[in-house]
Amino acid sequence: MLAIPQTYRVNLRTPGQPDAIATVPPGGAIPAATLIVPRRNNGPIVAADSAAGVALSVQYTGFSATRELDTFRQLDLSRDLRDFRAALNVFDVGSQNWAYVDVDGHIAYFTSAELPLREDLEAGAVRGAPPYLLRDGTGGNEWLPATRRYPGQALPYEILPPGEMPQVVDPPAGFFVNANNDPAGTTLDNDPLNQRRATGGIYYLNVGYDGFRAGRITERLRADIARHRKLTVADVKAQQADVTLLDAEFFTPYLVSALARARSSHTPALAALAADPRVTEAVGRLARWDRTTPTGIPQGYDASDVDGRLARPGAREIANSVAATIYAVWRGQFVGNVVDARLAPYGLPQPGGSEALKALRHLLETYDQRHGVGVSGVDFFAVPGISDPADRRDLLVLRSLAGALDLLAGPPFAAAFGGSTDQDDYRWGRLHRVTFDAVLGPPWTIPATGGPLPGLPGLPTDGGFGTVDVANHGVRADAAGEFTFGGGPVRRFVAQPARGVMRAESSLPGGTSEWLGSPYYQNLLPRWLTNETYPVRLDRADLARATASVTHYLPERRANA
């Protein structure tokens, strides 16, 4: 263990005077030194109990020297696929998805970064906690020391051979899709640890992925291919603008069938839900819904709007907006009633939103065989006093919907809907809003003054959890302020190669200047919000004609130099 002294300096700002830099002495939350563990790739100790003699350290590939800057230099000099692959060999830390296309018609997908091999997994079994939880640092879970080195390797540990990293060149299907999804299918059976390498070791990449976006893109691509349509740049931009909820395509039919069964049920609790007019109205809305998530309000930014200019929503858009609201709140209640409520007695943490939805889908897909009992033996659909498995399932589905409607009409959503019980008022845009928070806060934050909806900060926009057009909120959101978000695509880039030339379009959430007051500070944002693009200028002469200003940075010249 090594102690590295820490020094913190801050700017002391006094109006009318130049900033002064002062050293902050150690004390309180500021340690005098950071303790690092060399055998943890120089990772730090982040918590320690000296009395018990235990500590928590972090081991990360980025804690030693790596060569990512070389990658980008080499990519800029690449002339073909071979050069591109060679450049990725020195991208050592930070797993990334790389798409390649060239003017000769080749396409390829690669993952990058060095993946250390663990001693227990290479021996073919998990020792103690799995690799996605805190592990025993006293032995048995260590990164293996390097016995061979691959081109560009920086880590002194054994890594997964580059040839075993997920990749494809010129796929037979003629396309590949990646949107941070599982690139190798290792988690599709809900077990990320049951694939084997040729060595007999466990082939482990990650515990989970975001699969909804890639699933929707693939769905659209396959539909176009089935119609023998040749894809265009406009088609790809439409994919990027897609705000359909893929999970709703699976779960909504269960709501419809649950109500149909409940209407003839002899189970009192289930029959009571079928007799609730709020529930029947909501299920009817969901049955007619196309699974999209428009804002449904005049102040909302939607992909259907043109060139950043807002249009009044039509009746169909409003209906879809209301259904999106009802579904989003139901989803959170269903996760809570089925997953969270059953895990809480065991003192287990809540799984992430995507993991919870995948678990629910798996439980429902296997319901006829397992009746909601997981592989762990936990009955996730247990309802006291009801023995029929189908009734238990349908009761929890509809009870979650009734709970969602109670919330929407109650205090948690009063800021958005004012306690209204009229489902027509439940417009998605009043909940789903984006704020671009600046590190320095207002006035650099966008919007700087709250937004167009009184008492509801942010800009109303379409999209939702897991949509291709990224606009995520928490799956368990159950109040008016919990459906907001602050991220999204940093750019929407589309390229079309042709012999000797490349056409490209993009979109940025803001502008090209960080100077507050500049006409280029947020001039691109409205078009980004409505999924419009601008041409990327790849020709030097074209770029020169569009240049507004050029700033030259030169070394300071000293008088005695």
XYZ file of C-alpha atoms in Angstrom:
561
model
C 0.000 0.000 0.000
C 1.275 3.470 -0.892
C 0.247 6.862 0.435
C 0.087 9.627 -2.168
C -0.100 13.129 -0.634
C -3.056 15.138 -1.890
C -3.090 18.875 -2.543
C -6.279 20.778 -3.340
C -6.299 24.307 -4.728
C -9.247 26.602 -5.317
C -9.849 29.947 -6.971
C -10.629 32.721 -4.513
C -12.865 35.122 -6.397
C -13.133 38.748 -5.277
C -15.197 41.200 -7.368
C -12.967 43.634 -9.196
C -9.795 41.697 -8.475
C -7.919 38.940 -10.301
C -8.595 35.422 -9.051
C -6.172 34.145 -6.441
C -5.270 30.476 -6.053
C -5.234 29.187 -2.485
C -4.265 25.800 -1.068
C -6.908 24.074 1.049
C -5.300 22.292 4.007
C -6.242 18.691 4.846
C -8.971 18.165 7.385
C -12.553 16.972 7.624
C -13.522 15.419 4.305
C -10.183 16.366 2.725
C -7.608 13.611 3.344
C -3.917 14.282 3.688
C -3.195 11.379 1.351
C -4.848 8.797 -0.857
C -3.961 5.194 -0.131
C -3.434 3.096 -3.250
C -2.870 -0.624 -3.645
C -0.278 -1.439 -6.336
C -1.618 -4.962 -6.919
C -5.029 -3.425 -7.605
C -3.586 -1.690 -10.678
C -2.844 1.224 -8.331
C -6.475 1.453 -7.293
C -7.415 3.523 -4.224
C -8.840 2.422 -0.895
C -12.206 4.143 -0.667
C -13.327 2.860 2.744
C -11.577 1.193 5.659
C -12.341 -0.208 9.097
C -9.024 -0.343 10.929
C -10.564 -2.024 13.968
C -11.904 -4.905 11.875
C -8.870 -4.942 9.622
C -10.876 -4.704 6.396
C -10.908 -2.194 3.567
C -12.656 -1.607 0.265
C -10.473 -0.908 -2.761
C -11.284 -0.290 -6.410
C -9.516 -2.046 -9.264
C -9.913 -0.406 -12.664
C -8.027 -0.696 -15.924
C -7.748 3.083 -16.163
C -5.601 3.408 -13.034
C -2.418 2.722 -15.018
C -0.972 4.229 -18.193
C -3.009 3.688 -21.366
C -2.898 5.008 -24.940
C -6.350 6.222 -25.991
C -4.971 9.441 -27.505
C -2.893 7.333 -29.868
C -6.094 5.672 -31.040
C -7.635 8.919 -32.210
C -4.427 10.030 -33.907
C -4.237 6.719 -35.746
C -7.932 6.824 -36.667
C -7.383 10.212 -38.287
C -4.628 8.647 -40.392
C -6.500 5.422 -41.209
C -7.092 4.644 -44.864
C -8.795 1.252 -44.644
C -10.233 -1.368 -42.310
C -6.819 -2.766 -41.420
C -5.625 0.658 -40.216
C -8.864 1.139 -38.283
C -8.487 -2.164 -36.434
C -4.857 -1.425 -35.636
C -5.886 1.894 -34.086
C -8.384 0.143 -31.815
C -5.613 -2.087 -30.461
C -4.317 0.853 -28.421
C -7.709 1.902 -27.048
C -7.004 0.254 -23.708
C -9.618 1.476 -21.239
C -13.266 2.454 -21.494
C -15.369 -0.078 -23.356
C -16.739 1.521 -26.512
C -18.831 0.458 -29.489
C -17.219 1.294 -32.823
C -18.990 1.336 -36.172
C -16.938 1.318 -39.371
C -18.041 2.097 -42.905
C -15.975 2.973 -45.947
C -16.504 4.140 -49.501
C -15.847 0.614 -50.782
C -19.003 -0.654 -49.087
C -17.496 -2.439 -46.092
C -19.196 -2.213 -42.707
C -17.938 -3.497 -39.379
C -18.621 -3.394 -35.654
C -16.024 -3.683 -32.886
C -15.816 -3.353 -29.132
C -12.690 -1.919 -27.591
C -10.756 -1.859 -24.300
C -8.761 -4.495 -22.459
C -10.845 -6.943 -20.421
C -8.835 -8.545 -17.580
C -9.375 -12.256 -16.958
C -10.229 -13.300 -13.393
C -8.624 -16.344 -11.828
C -11.827 -18.032 -10.700
C -13.712 -17.473 -13.955
C -10.772 -18.779 -15.970
C -10.831 -21.899 -13.785
C -14.448 -22.409 -14.862
C -16.353 -21.513 -11.684
C -17.417 -18.469 -9.694
C -15.688 -18.301 -6.330
C -17.773 -16.378 -3.831
C -19.663 -13.339 -5.104
C -20.106 -13.002 -8.884
C -17.917 -10.480 -10.735
C -20.618 -7.809 -10.837
C -20.705 -7.537 -7.009
C -18.097 -6.674 -4.372
C -15.516 -9.458 -4.349
C -13.059 -10.986 -1.917
C -9.723 -9.210 -2.118
C -7.799 -11.807 -0.135
C -7.456 -14.209 -3.058
C -9.451 -16.307 -5.472
C -10.903 -13.441 -7.508
C -7.698 -11.791 -8.712
C -6.881 -10.522 -12.172
C -4.450 -12.997 -13.684
C -0.909 -11.790 -14.437
C -0.078 -11.551 -18.133
C 1.419 -14.668 -19.717
C 1.279 -13.235 -23.223
C 0.881 -9.767 -24.666
C -1.208 -8.671 -27.628
C -0.413 -5.811 -30.033
C -0.976 -2.506 -28.256
C -1.655 -4.080 -24.849
C -0.966 -1.735 -21.937
C -2.131 -3.713 -18.888
C 0.254 -6.066 -17.071
C -2.613 -8.561 -16.708
C -3.989 -11.393 -18.792
C -6.764 -10.035 -21.002
C -9.467 -11.526 -23.183
C -7.848 -12.008 -26.606
C -8.942 -9.253 -29.026
C -10.325 -11.917 -31.348
C -12.824 -12.967 -28.652
C -14.185 -9.462 -28.149
C -17.607 -8.957 -29.830
C -17.122 -7.918 -33.454
C -18.404 -8.494 -36.966
C -17.135 -7.500 -40.409
C -19.486 -7.374 -43.410
C -22.262 -9.373 -41.670
C -24.270 -11.733 -43.916
C -27.496 -9.958 -42.928
C -26.167 -6.800 -44.533
C -26.564 -4.751 -41.362
C -25.735 -4.648 -37.685
C -27.388 -2.756 -34.851
C -25.825 -1.382 -31.724
C -27.374 0.915 -29.161
C -25.465 -0.138 -26.035
C -27.177 -3.527 -26.194
C -25.718 -6.960 -25.536
C -23.393 -7.449 -28.530
C -22.831 -11.178 -28.017
C -26.112 -12.409 -26.527
C -24.520 -13.552 -23.274
C -27.364 -12.162 -21.134
C -30.354 -13.155 -23.252
C -31.130 -16.155 -21.029
C -30.882 -14.043 -17.832
C -27.567 -15.708 -16.935
C -24.406 -13.768 -17.887
C -22.119 -16.496 -16.532
C -23.107 -19.642 -18.439
C -21.097 -19.160 -21.633
C -17.702 -20.823 -22.027
C -14.480 -19.943 -23.750
C -12.535 -22.558 -25.703
C -10.208 -22.725 -22.690
C -13.092 -23.875 -20.483
C -13.157 -20.549 -18.679
C -16.341 -18.533 -18.231
C -16.923 -16.007 -21.018
C -18.105 -12.998 -19.033
C -18.609 -9.549 -20.535
C -21.190 -7.730 -18.398
C -24.153 -8.371 -16.137
C -26.691 -6.417 -18.181
C -27.299 -4.084 -21.100
C -29.817 -1.637 -22.498
C -31.589 -3.788 -25.054
C -34.806 -1.866 -25.672
C -33.405 0.675 -28.123
C -31.560 -1.879 -30.246
C -34.615 -4.119 -30.188
C -36.793 -1.369 -31.615
C -34.220 -0.437 -34.285
C -33.942 -4.088 -35.327
C -37.725 -4.355 -35.434
C -37.911 -1.414 -37.824
C -35.059 -2.676 -40.003
C -36.550 -6.134 -40.382
C -39.924 -4.651 -41.295
C -38.320 -2.533 -44.027
C -36.323 -5.492 -45.339
C -39.449 -7.660 -45.385
C -41.085 -5.017 -47.598
C -37.994 -5.053 -49.851
C -37.387 -1.378 -49.168
C -33.984 0.140 -49.792
C -33.048 2.173 -46.744
C -32.268 5.854 -47.139
C -30.725 8.561 -44.988
C -34.266 9.672 -44.156
C -35.065 6.168 -42.885
C -32.080 6.175 -40.529
C -33.002 9.633 -39.232
C -36.528 8.347 -38.620
C -35.052 5.461 -36.621
C -33.118 7.934 -34.482
C -36.312 9.917 -33.898
C -38.350 6.855 -32.887
C -40.184 7.293 -29.573
C -41.997 3.946 -29.415
C -41.866 2.037 -26.122
C -40.700 -1.467 -26.973
C -41.561 -2.799 -23.517
C -45.131 -1.572 -23.977
C -45.496 -3.796 -27.028
C -44.978 -6.763 -24.726
C -46.762 -5.694 -21.525
C -49.848 -3.859 -22.834
C -51.572 -7.029 -24.130
C -51.404 -8.410 -20.582
C -53.421 -5.424 -19.363
C -56.036 -5.971 -22.057
C -56.325 -9.713 -21.438
C -56.368 -9.219 -17.658
C -59.423 -6.976 -17.918
C -61.139 -9.413 -20.286
C -60.662 -12.281 -17.811
C -61.600 -10.130 -14.831
C -65.001 -9.318 -16.324
C -66.031 -12.965 -15.968
C -64.022 -13.743 -12.841
C -65.525 -15.143 -9.642
C -62.629 -13.774 -7.598
C -64.129 -10.748 -5.774
C -60.991 -8.591 -5.835
C -60.520 -9.164 -9.547
C -64.187 -8.601 -10.374
C -64.110 -5.331 -8.425
C -61.257 -4.044 -10.570
C -63.174 -4.971 -13.723
C -66.123 -2.952 -12.423
C -64.000 0.146 -11.809
C -64.841 2.592 -14.651
C -61.433 4.263 -14.338
C -59.706 0.946 -14.977
C -61.881 0.018 -17.946
C -61.380 3.462 -19.501
C -57.610 3.278 -19.045
C -57.358 -0.233 -20.503
C -59.416 0.904 -23.476
C -56.987 3.749 -24.067
C -54.028 1.385 -23.844
C -55.676 -1.066 -26.256
C -55.988 1.708 -28.878
C -52.507 3.106 -28.219
C -49.756 2.797 -30.844
C -47.035 2.712 -28.093
C -45.580 6.112 -29.050
C -44.900 8.880 -26.537
C -45.848 12.301 -27.959
C -46.101 15.279 -25.613
C -49.729 15.999 -26.478
C -49.411 19.706 -25.616
C -48.804 22.842 -27.734
C -45.638 23.662 -25.761
C -44.086 20.250 -26.400
C -41.271 19.381 -28.781
C -42.094 16.313 -30.877
C -40.447 14.523 -33.771
C -43.580 15.334 -35.777
C -42.821 19.051 -35.442
C -40.766 20.556 -38.253
C -37.556 22.555 -38.048
C -37.886 23.375 -34.360
C -41.291 25.015 -34.816
C -44.033 23.679 -32.542
C -47.429 22.622 -33.857
C -50.674 22.057 -31.986
C -51.278 18.362 -31.308
C -54.067 16.549 -33.067
C -56.606 14.213 -31.467
C -54.574 11.088 -32.226
C -51.411 12.579 -30.763
C -53.287 13.594 -27.614
C -54.754 10.105 -27.213
C -51.321 8.515 -27.546
C -49.897 11.044 -25.103
C -52.471 10.176 -22.432
C -51.897 6.454 -22.921
C -48.140 6.980 -22.610
C -48.655 8.685 -19.242
C -50.925 5.958 -17.908
C -48.576 3.216 -19.057
C -45.453 4.856 -17.640
C -46.994 5.207 -14.182
C -48.490 1.682 -14.346
C -45.086 0.272 -15.253
C -43.552 1.643 -12.065
C -46.392 0.310 -9.938
C -46.168 -3.120 -11.552
C -42.427 -3.309 -10.886
C -43.067 -2.290 -7.285
C -45.905 -4.751 -6.676
C -44.238 -7.761 -8.286
C -40.457 -7.381 -8.063
C -39.701 -4.939 -5.265
C -42.370 -6.159 -2.853
C -41.101 -9.742 -3.082
C -37.412 -8.892 -2.677
C -37.846 -6.474 0.227
C -38.431 -9.170 2.910
C -35.052 -10.676 2.038
C -33.267 -7.364 2.497
C -32.176 -7.390 -1.135
C -31.564 -4.193 -3.106
C -33.874 -3.221 -5.915
C -32.628 -4.263 -9.351
C -32.119 -1.594 -11.982
C -35.020 -0.551 -14.141
C -33.991 -2.501 -17.235
C -33.183 -5.585 -15.155
C -36.558 -5.406 -13.403
C -38.429 -5.204 -16.707
C -36.454 -8.099 -18.162
C -37.251 -10.149 -15.069
C -40.958 -9.328 -15.383
C -40.970 -10.316 -19.026
C -39.234 -13.602 -18.234
C -41.717 -14.335 -15.437
C -44.688 -13.671 -17.716
C -43.265 -15.622 -20.656
C -42.795 -18.662 -18.420
C -45.977 -18.115 -16.402
C -47.866 -21.111 -17.783
C -45.036 -23.394 -16.663
C -43.805 -21.728 -13.454
C -46.812 -19.631 -12.339
C -44.616 -16.657 -11.490
C -42.075 -18.554 -9.407
C -38.511 -17.572 -10.259
C -35.547 -19.893 -10.513
C -34.644 -18.722 -7.002
C -37.872 -20.229 -5.689
C -39.405 -16.834 -4.910
C -43.077 -16.578 -5.880
C -43.225 -13.098 -7.388
C -46.980 -13.273 -8.014
C -48.059 -14.494 -4.587
C -51.397 -13.024 -3.430
C -52.806 -14.185 -0.074
C -56.223 -15.816 -0.355
C -56.104 -16.413 -4.117
C -55.052 -19.853 -5.319
C -55.601 -19.603 -9.064
C -52.297 -18.556 -10.718
C -53.967 -16.693 -13.591
C -56.139 -14.739 -11.158
C -53.074 -13.758 -9.115
C -51.308 -12.514 -12.226
C -54.284 -10.539 -13.505
C -55.004 -9.078 -10.086
C -51.495 -7.672 -9.774
C -51.630 -6.330 -13.336
C -54.923 -4.492 -12.765
C -54.188 -3.516 -9.169
C -51.070 -1.783 -10.435
C -53.186 0.111 -12.956
C -55.675 1.196 -10.297
C -52.769 2.320 -8.142
C -51.351 4.322 -11.041
C -54.682 6.086 -11.554
C -54.862 6.881 -7.835
C -51.425 8.471 -8.045
C -52.262 10.497 -11.152
C -55.331 11.971 -9.476
C -53.590 12.516 -6.152
C -51.016 14.786 -4.508
C -47.926 13.178 -6.134
C -49.046 14.502 -9.532
C -50.895 17.638 -8.417
C -48.192 19.902 -9.850
C -48.845 18.471 -13.313
C -52.540 17.571 -13.276
C -54.029 19.471 -10.337
C -55.783 16.445 -8.849
C -57.844 15.861 -11.995
C -59.618 12.535 -12.468
C -60.229 13.291 -16.153
C -57.823 11.039 -18.008
C -57.791 13.442 -20.967
C -55.731 15.782 -18.779
C -52.889 13.305 -18.357
C -50.700 14.634 -21.159
C -47.225 13.112 -21.318
C -45.501 16.423 -22.024
C -46.486 17.773 -18.617
C -44.393 15.022 -17.024
C -41.636 14.285 -19.503
C -39.333 17.301 -19.619
C -35.641 17.854 -20.282
C -33.288 20.302 -18.583
C -29.726 20.795 -19.775
C -27.997 21.422 -16.465
C -24.753 23.366 -16.712
C -21.967 22.608 -14.256
C -21.972 26.281 -13.278
C -25.758 26.370 -12.947
C -27.975 29.244 -14.125
C -27.813 31.231 -16.331
C -25.878 28.639 -18.341
C -28.516 25.965 -17.711
C -31.074 25.520 -20.515
C -33.793 26.612 -20.047
C -32.377 29.294 -17.754
C -35.760 30.456 -16.441
C -37.677 27.249 -15.795
C -39.520 26.482 -19.019
C -42.820 27.072 -20.823
C -44.998 25.284 -18.225
C -45.558 27.244 -14.983
C -44.263 25.308 -11.992
C -42.870 22.514 -14.176
C -39.209 23.164 -15.005
C -37.700 21.956 -18.250
C -38.700 21.656 -21.890
C -41.539 19.213 -22.675
C -40.395 16.617 -25.181
C -41.426 13.237 -26.521
C -39.713 9.932 -25.784
C -39.463 7.852 -22.656
C -37.749 4.955 -20.968
C -35.830 2.870 -23.479
C -36.881 4.778 -26.599
C -34.444 4.911 -29.503
C -34.419 8.692 -29.141
C -32.863 8.569 -25.682
C -35.028 10.293 -23.075
C -34.828 8.037 -20.026
C -36.447 8.533 -16.660
C -36.623 6.181 -13.703
C -38.739 3.075 -14.253
C -40.190 3.426 -10.748
C -41.146 7.111 -11.184
C -44.312 7.858 -9.203
C -44.512 11.656 -8.886
C -44.721 14.625 -11.246
C -41.060 15.574 -10.890
C -39.632 12.093 -11.463
C -40.121 11.780 -15.221
C -37.651 14.492 -16.134
C -34.238 13.851 -17.628
C -31.052 15.708 -18.396
C -29.345 13.648 -21.063
C -29.823 12.296 -24.533
C -27.930 11.861 -27.782
C -24.871 14.128 -27.791
C -25.236 14.041 -31.549
C -27.417 12.301 -34.105
C -25.015 11.342 -36.839
C -25.905 9.689 -40.138
C -23.370 8.895 -42.857
C -23.937 7.635 -46.389
C -20.841 6.371 -48.202
C -20.376 6.369 -51.930
C -17.427 5.804 -54.202
C -14.858 8.429 -53.243
C -17.205 10.582 -51.197
C -19.048 10.557 -47.872
C -22.295 12.359 -47.123
C -23.063 13.051 -43.473
C -25.669 14.793 -41.342
C -25.753 15.451 -37.613
C -27.545 17.315 -34.835
C -26.288 18.831 -31.582
C -28.243 19.575 -28.357
C -27.196 23.192 -27.994
C -24.671 25.073 -30.081
C -21.020 25.365 -30.983
C -20.163 28.183 -28.570
C -19.849 28.049 -24.779
C -20.035 31.851 -24.613
C -23.298 32.897 -22.957
C -24.922 35.457 -25.219
C -23.377 34.124 -28.404
C -25.859 33.508 -31.228
C -24.303 30.050 -31.446
C -24.831 29.123 -27.769
C -28.082 27.194 -28.263
C -29.123 27.914 -31.830
C -29.114 24.216 -32.760
C -31.251 23.069 -29.827
C -34.779 23.587 -31.239
C -33.940 21.501 -34.302
C -32.342 18.836 -32.088
C -35.526 18.696 -30.017
C -37.606 18.058 -33.146
C -35.048 15.626 -34.617
C -33.841 17.773 -37.501
C -30.275 17.562 -38.791
C -27.795 19.771 -40.598
C -25.194 18.741 -43.206
C -21.734 17.975 -41.862
C -19.212 19.947 -43.898
C -16.481 17.512 -44.882
C -14.941 19.530 -47.696
C -12.348 22.098 -46.604
C -13.548 24.740 -49.061
C -17.149 24.221 -47.982
C -16.103 24.588 -44.359
C -14.193 27.803 -45.079
C -17.252 29.375 -46.704
C -19.329 28.663 -43.589
C -16.768 29.787 -40.992
C -17.954 32.646 -38.773
C -14.675 33.299 -36.970
C -11.238 31.819 -36.341
C -9.261 32.117 -33.104
C -5.511 31.504 -33.116
C -3.758 30.410 -29.914
C -0.022 31.151 -29.870
C 2.666 30.650 -27.215
C 3.359 33.706 -25.110
C 6.443 35.594 -26.228
C 8.617 36.815 -23.396
C 10.731 39.918 -23.798
C 14.016 38.226 -22.849
C 13.364 35.055 -24.826
